[in-house]
PDB file of C-alpha atoms and ligand atoms in Angstrom:
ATOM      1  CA  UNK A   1     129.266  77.857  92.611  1.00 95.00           C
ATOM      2  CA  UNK A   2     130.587  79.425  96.236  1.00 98.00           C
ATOM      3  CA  UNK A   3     128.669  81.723  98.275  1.00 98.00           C
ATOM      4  CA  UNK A   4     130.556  84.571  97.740  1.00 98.00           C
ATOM      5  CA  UNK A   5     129.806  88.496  98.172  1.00 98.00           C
ATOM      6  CA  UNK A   6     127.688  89.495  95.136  1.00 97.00           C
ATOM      7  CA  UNK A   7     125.967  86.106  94.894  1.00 97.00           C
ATOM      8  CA  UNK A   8     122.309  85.189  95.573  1.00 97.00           C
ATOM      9  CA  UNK A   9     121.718  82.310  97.763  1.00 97.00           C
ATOM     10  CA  UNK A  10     118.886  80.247  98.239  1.00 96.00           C
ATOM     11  CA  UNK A  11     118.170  78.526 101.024  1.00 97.00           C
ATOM     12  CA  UNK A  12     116.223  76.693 103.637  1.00 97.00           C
ATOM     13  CA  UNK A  13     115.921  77.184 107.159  1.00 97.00           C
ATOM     14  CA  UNK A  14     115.292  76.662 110.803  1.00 97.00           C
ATOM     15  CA  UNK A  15     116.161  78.941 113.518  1.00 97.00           C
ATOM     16  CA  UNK A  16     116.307  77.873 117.138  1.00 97.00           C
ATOM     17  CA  UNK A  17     116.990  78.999 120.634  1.00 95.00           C
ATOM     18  CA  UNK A  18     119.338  77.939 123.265  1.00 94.00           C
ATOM     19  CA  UNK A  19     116.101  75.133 124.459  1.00 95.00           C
ATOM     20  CA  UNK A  20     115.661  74.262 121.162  1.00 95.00           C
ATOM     21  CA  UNK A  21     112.267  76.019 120.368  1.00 95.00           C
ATOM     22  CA  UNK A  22     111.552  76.772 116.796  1.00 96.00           C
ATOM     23  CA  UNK A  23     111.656  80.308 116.504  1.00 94.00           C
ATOM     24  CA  UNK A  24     111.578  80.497 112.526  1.00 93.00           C
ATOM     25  CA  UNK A  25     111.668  78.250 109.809  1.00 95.00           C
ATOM     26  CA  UNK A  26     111.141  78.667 105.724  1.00 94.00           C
ATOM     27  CA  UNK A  27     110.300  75.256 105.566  1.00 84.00           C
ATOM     28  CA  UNK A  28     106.224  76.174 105.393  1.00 78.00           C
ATOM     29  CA  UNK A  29     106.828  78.717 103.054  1.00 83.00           C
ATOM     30  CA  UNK A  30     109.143  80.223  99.605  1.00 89.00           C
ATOM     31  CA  UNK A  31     112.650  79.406 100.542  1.00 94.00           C
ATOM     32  CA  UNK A  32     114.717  82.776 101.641  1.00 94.00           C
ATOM     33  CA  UNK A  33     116.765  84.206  98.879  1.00 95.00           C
ATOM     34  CA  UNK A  34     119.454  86.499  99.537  1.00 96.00           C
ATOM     35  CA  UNK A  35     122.246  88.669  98.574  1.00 97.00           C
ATOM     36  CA  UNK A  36     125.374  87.596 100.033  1.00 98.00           C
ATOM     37  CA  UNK A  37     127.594  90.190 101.725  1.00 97.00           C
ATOM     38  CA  UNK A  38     125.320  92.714 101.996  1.00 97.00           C
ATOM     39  CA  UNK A  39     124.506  92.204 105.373  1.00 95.00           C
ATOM     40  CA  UNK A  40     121.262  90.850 104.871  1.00 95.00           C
ATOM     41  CA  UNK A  41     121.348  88.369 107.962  1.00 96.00           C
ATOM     42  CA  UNK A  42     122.726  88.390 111.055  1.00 96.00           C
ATOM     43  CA  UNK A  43     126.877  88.495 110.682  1.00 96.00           C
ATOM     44  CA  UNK A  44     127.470  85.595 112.622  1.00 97.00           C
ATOM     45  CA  UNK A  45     125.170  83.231 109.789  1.00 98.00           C
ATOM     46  CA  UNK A  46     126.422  85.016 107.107  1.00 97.00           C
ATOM     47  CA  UNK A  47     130.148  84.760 107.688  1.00 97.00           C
ATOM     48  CA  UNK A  48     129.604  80.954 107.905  1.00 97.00           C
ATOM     49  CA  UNK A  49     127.862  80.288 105.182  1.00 98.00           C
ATOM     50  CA  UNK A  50     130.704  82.105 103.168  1.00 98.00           C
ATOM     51  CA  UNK A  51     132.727  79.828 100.776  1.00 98.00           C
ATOM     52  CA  UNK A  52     129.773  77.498 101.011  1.00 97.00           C
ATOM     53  CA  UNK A  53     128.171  75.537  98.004  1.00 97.00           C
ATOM     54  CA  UNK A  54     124.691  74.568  96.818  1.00 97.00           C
ATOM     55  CA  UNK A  55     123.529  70.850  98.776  1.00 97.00           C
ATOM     56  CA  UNK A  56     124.992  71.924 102.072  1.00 96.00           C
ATOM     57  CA  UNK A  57     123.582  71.296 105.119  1.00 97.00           C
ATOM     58  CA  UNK A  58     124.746  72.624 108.031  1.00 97.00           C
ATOM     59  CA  UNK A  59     123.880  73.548 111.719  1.00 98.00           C
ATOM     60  CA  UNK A  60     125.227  77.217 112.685  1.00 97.00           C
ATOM     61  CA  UNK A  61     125.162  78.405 116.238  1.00 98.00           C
ATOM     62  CA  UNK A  62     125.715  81.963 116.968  1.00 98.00           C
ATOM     63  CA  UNK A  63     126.451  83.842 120.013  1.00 97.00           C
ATOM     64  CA  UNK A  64     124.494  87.413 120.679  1.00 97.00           C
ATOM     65  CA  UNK A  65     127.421  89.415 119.553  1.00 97.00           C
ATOM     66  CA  UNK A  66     127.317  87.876 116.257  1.00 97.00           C
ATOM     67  CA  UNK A  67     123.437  88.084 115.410  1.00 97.00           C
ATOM     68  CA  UNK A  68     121.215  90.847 117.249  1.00 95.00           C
ATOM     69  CA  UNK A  69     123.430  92.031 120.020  1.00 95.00           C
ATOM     70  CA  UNK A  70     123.356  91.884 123.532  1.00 96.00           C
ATOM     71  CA  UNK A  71     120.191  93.399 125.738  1.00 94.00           C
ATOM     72  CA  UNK A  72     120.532  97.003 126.347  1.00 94.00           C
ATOM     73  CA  UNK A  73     119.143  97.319 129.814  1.00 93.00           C
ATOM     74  CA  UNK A  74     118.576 101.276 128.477  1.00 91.00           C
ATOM     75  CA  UNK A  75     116.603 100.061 125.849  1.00 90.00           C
ATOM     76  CA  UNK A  76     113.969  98.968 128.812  1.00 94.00           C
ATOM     77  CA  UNK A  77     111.595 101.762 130.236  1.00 91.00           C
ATOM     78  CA  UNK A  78     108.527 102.284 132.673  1.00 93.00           C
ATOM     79  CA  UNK A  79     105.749 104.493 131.020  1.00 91.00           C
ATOM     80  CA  UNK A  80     102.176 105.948 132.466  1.00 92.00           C
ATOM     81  CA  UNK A  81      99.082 104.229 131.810  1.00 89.00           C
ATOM     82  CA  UNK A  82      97.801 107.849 130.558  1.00 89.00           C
ATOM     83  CA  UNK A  83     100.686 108.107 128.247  1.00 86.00           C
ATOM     84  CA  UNK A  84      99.124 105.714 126.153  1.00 86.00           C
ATOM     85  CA  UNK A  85      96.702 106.282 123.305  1.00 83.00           C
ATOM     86  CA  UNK A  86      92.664 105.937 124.576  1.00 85.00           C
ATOM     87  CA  UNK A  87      91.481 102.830 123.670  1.00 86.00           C
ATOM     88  CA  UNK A  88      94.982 101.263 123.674  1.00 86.00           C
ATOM     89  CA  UNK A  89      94.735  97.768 125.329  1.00 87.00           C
ATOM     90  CA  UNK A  90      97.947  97.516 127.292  1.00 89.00           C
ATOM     91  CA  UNK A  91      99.324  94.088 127.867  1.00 92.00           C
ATOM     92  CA  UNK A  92     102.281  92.047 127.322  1.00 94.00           C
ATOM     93  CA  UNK A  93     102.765  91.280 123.619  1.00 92.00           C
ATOM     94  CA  UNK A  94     101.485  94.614 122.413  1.00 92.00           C
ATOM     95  CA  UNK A  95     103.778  96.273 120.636  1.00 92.00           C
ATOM     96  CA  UNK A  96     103.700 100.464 120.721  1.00 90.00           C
ATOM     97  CA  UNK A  97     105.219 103.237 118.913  1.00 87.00           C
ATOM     98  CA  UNK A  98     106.862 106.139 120.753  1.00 79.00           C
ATOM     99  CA  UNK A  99     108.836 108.624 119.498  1.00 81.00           C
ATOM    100  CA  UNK A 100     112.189 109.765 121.250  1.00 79.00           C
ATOM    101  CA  UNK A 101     115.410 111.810 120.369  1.00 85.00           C
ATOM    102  CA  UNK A 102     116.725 109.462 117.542  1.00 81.00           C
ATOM    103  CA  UNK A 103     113.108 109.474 116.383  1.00 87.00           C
ATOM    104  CA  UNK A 104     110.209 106.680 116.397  1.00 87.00           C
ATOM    105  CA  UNK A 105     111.244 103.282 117.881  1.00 85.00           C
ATOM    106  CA  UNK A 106     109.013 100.202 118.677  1.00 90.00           C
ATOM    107  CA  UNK A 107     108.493  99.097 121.620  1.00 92.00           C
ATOM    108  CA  UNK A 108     106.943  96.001 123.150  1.00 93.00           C
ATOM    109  CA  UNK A 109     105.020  95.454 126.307  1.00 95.00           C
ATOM    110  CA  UNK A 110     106.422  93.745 128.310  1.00 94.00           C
ATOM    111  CA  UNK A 111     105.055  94.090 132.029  1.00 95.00           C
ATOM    112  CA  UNK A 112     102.174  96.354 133.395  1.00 94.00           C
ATOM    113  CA  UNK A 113     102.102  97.262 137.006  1.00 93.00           C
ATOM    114  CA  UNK A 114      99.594  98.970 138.555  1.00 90.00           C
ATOM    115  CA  UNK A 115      99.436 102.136 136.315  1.00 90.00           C
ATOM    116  CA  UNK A 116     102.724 102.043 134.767  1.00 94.00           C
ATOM    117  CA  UNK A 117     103.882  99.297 131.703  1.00 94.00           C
ATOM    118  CA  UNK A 118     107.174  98.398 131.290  1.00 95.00           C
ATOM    119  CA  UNK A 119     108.277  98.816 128.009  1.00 94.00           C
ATOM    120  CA  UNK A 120     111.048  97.016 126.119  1.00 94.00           C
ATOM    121  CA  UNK A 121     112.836  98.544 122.703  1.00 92.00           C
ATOM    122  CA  UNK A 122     114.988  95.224 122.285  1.00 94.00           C
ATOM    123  CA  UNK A 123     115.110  92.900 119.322  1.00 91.00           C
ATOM    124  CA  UNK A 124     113.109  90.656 120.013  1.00 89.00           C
ATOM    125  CA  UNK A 125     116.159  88.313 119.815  1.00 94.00           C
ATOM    126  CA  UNK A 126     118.343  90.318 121.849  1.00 95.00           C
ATOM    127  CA  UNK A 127     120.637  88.637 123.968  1.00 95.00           C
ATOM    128  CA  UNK A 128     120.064  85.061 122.524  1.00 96.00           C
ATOM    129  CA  UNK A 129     122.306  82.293 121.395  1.00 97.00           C
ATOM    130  CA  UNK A 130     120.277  81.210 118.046  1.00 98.00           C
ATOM    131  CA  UNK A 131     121.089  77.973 116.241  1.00 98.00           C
ATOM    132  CA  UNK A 132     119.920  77.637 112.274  1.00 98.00           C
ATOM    133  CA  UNK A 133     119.857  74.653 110.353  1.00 97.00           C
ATOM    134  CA  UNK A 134     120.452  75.587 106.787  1.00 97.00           C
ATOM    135  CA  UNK A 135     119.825  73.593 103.461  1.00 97.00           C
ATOM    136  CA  UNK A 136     121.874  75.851 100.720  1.00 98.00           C
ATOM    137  CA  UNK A 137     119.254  75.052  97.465  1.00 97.00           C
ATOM    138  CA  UNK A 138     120.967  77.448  95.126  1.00 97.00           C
ATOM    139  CA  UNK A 139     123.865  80.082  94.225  1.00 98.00           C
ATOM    140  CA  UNK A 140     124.198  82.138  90.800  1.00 97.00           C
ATOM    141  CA  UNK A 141     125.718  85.223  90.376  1.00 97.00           C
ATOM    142  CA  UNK A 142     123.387  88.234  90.937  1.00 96.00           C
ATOM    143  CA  UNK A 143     122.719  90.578  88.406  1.00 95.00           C
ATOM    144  CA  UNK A 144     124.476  94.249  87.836  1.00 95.00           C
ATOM    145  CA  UNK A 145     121.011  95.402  88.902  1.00 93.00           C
ATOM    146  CA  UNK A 146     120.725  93.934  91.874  1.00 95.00           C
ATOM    147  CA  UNK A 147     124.244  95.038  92.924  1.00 96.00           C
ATOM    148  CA  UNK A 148     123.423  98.333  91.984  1.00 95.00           C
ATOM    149  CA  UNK A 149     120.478  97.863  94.745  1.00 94.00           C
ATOM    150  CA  UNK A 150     122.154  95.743  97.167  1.00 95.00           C
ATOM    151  CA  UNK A 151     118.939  93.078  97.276  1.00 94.00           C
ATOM    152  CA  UNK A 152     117.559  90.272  95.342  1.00 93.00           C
ATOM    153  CA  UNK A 153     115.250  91.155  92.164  1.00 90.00           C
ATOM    154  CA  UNK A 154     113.030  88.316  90.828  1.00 76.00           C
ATOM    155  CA  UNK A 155     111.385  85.072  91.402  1.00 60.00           C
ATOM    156  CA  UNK A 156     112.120  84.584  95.165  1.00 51.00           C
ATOM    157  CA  UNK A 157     113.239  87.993  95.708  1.00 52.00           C
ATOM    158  CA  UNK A 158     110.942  90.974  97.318  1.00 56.00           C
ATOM    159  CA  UNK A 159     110.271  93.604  95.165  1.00 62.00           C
ATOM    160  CA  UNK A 160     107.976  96.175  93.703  1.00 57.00           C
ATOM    161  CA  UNK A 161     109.087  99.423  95.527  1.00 54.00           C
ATOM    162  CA  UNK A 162     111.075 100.126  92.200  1.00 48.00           C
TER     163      UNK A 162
HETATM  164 ZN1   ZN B 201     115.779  96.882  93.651  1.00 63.20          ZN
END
């Protein structure tokens, strides 16, 4: 069976970045299941895997514009020390919750200086060229249901909010 929009897909995989550092990978863990054409992963994976079948294995490289975008340098902003909650250990890594006008966002640490941290509301994968290998394990059709939701239902599939 294709990968095809309205099908669940199975599969294994690594994702790398441009120096070839795991970043991800399914392979210590359940395999990621998926419903295709819902924009479940990035557009740039999804749109190759389309038209695929079970047994492939491939190596997909996408560019920024096709997986989490380009780094807003906006997206990047200096905050006081006493802005902070008490208590707060600020250092790079930590990630912080602020709200602004389109409401709360998550931001990580990225720099401290003196009394000021620099702040950073980027994917973490902003900006980066990532490379997956992918083992397709399985395709079936998905049920009405889980068109109906848009997500995978089942063994495999994360559920329990309905
Ligand atoms: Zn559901």
């Amino acid at each position: 069976m294709k990968i095809d929009k309205g099908r669940v897909v199975c599969m294994h995989y690594t994702l790398r970045d441009e120096s070839g550092t795991t970043i991800e990978s399914s392979g210590e863990r359940e395999p990621l299941t998926y419903l295709h054409g819902y924009g479940h992963l990035i557009p740039g994976l999804e749109r190759s895997l389309h038209g695929s079948q079970a047994g492939l294995r491939t190596t997909v490289t996408v560019l920024p514009e096709d997986a989490y975008g380009e780094k807003d340098p906006q997206a990047v902003i200096r905050a006081a020390r006493e802005d902070f909650p008490e208590g707060l250990t600020l250092e790079p890594g930590v990630e912080v919750q602020a709200d602004t006008p389109d409401g709360p966002l998550t931001f990580m640490v990225v720099a401290v200086e003196g009394d000021e941290a620099v702040l950073d509301a980027n994917h973490p994968l902003a900006g980066k060229t990532l490379t997956f290998d992918v083992e397709v394990i399985d395709v079936r059709d998905a049920t009405p249901d889980e068109i109906a939701h848009g997500h995978v239902h089942g063994a495999g599939g994360a559920h329990g909010h309905h």
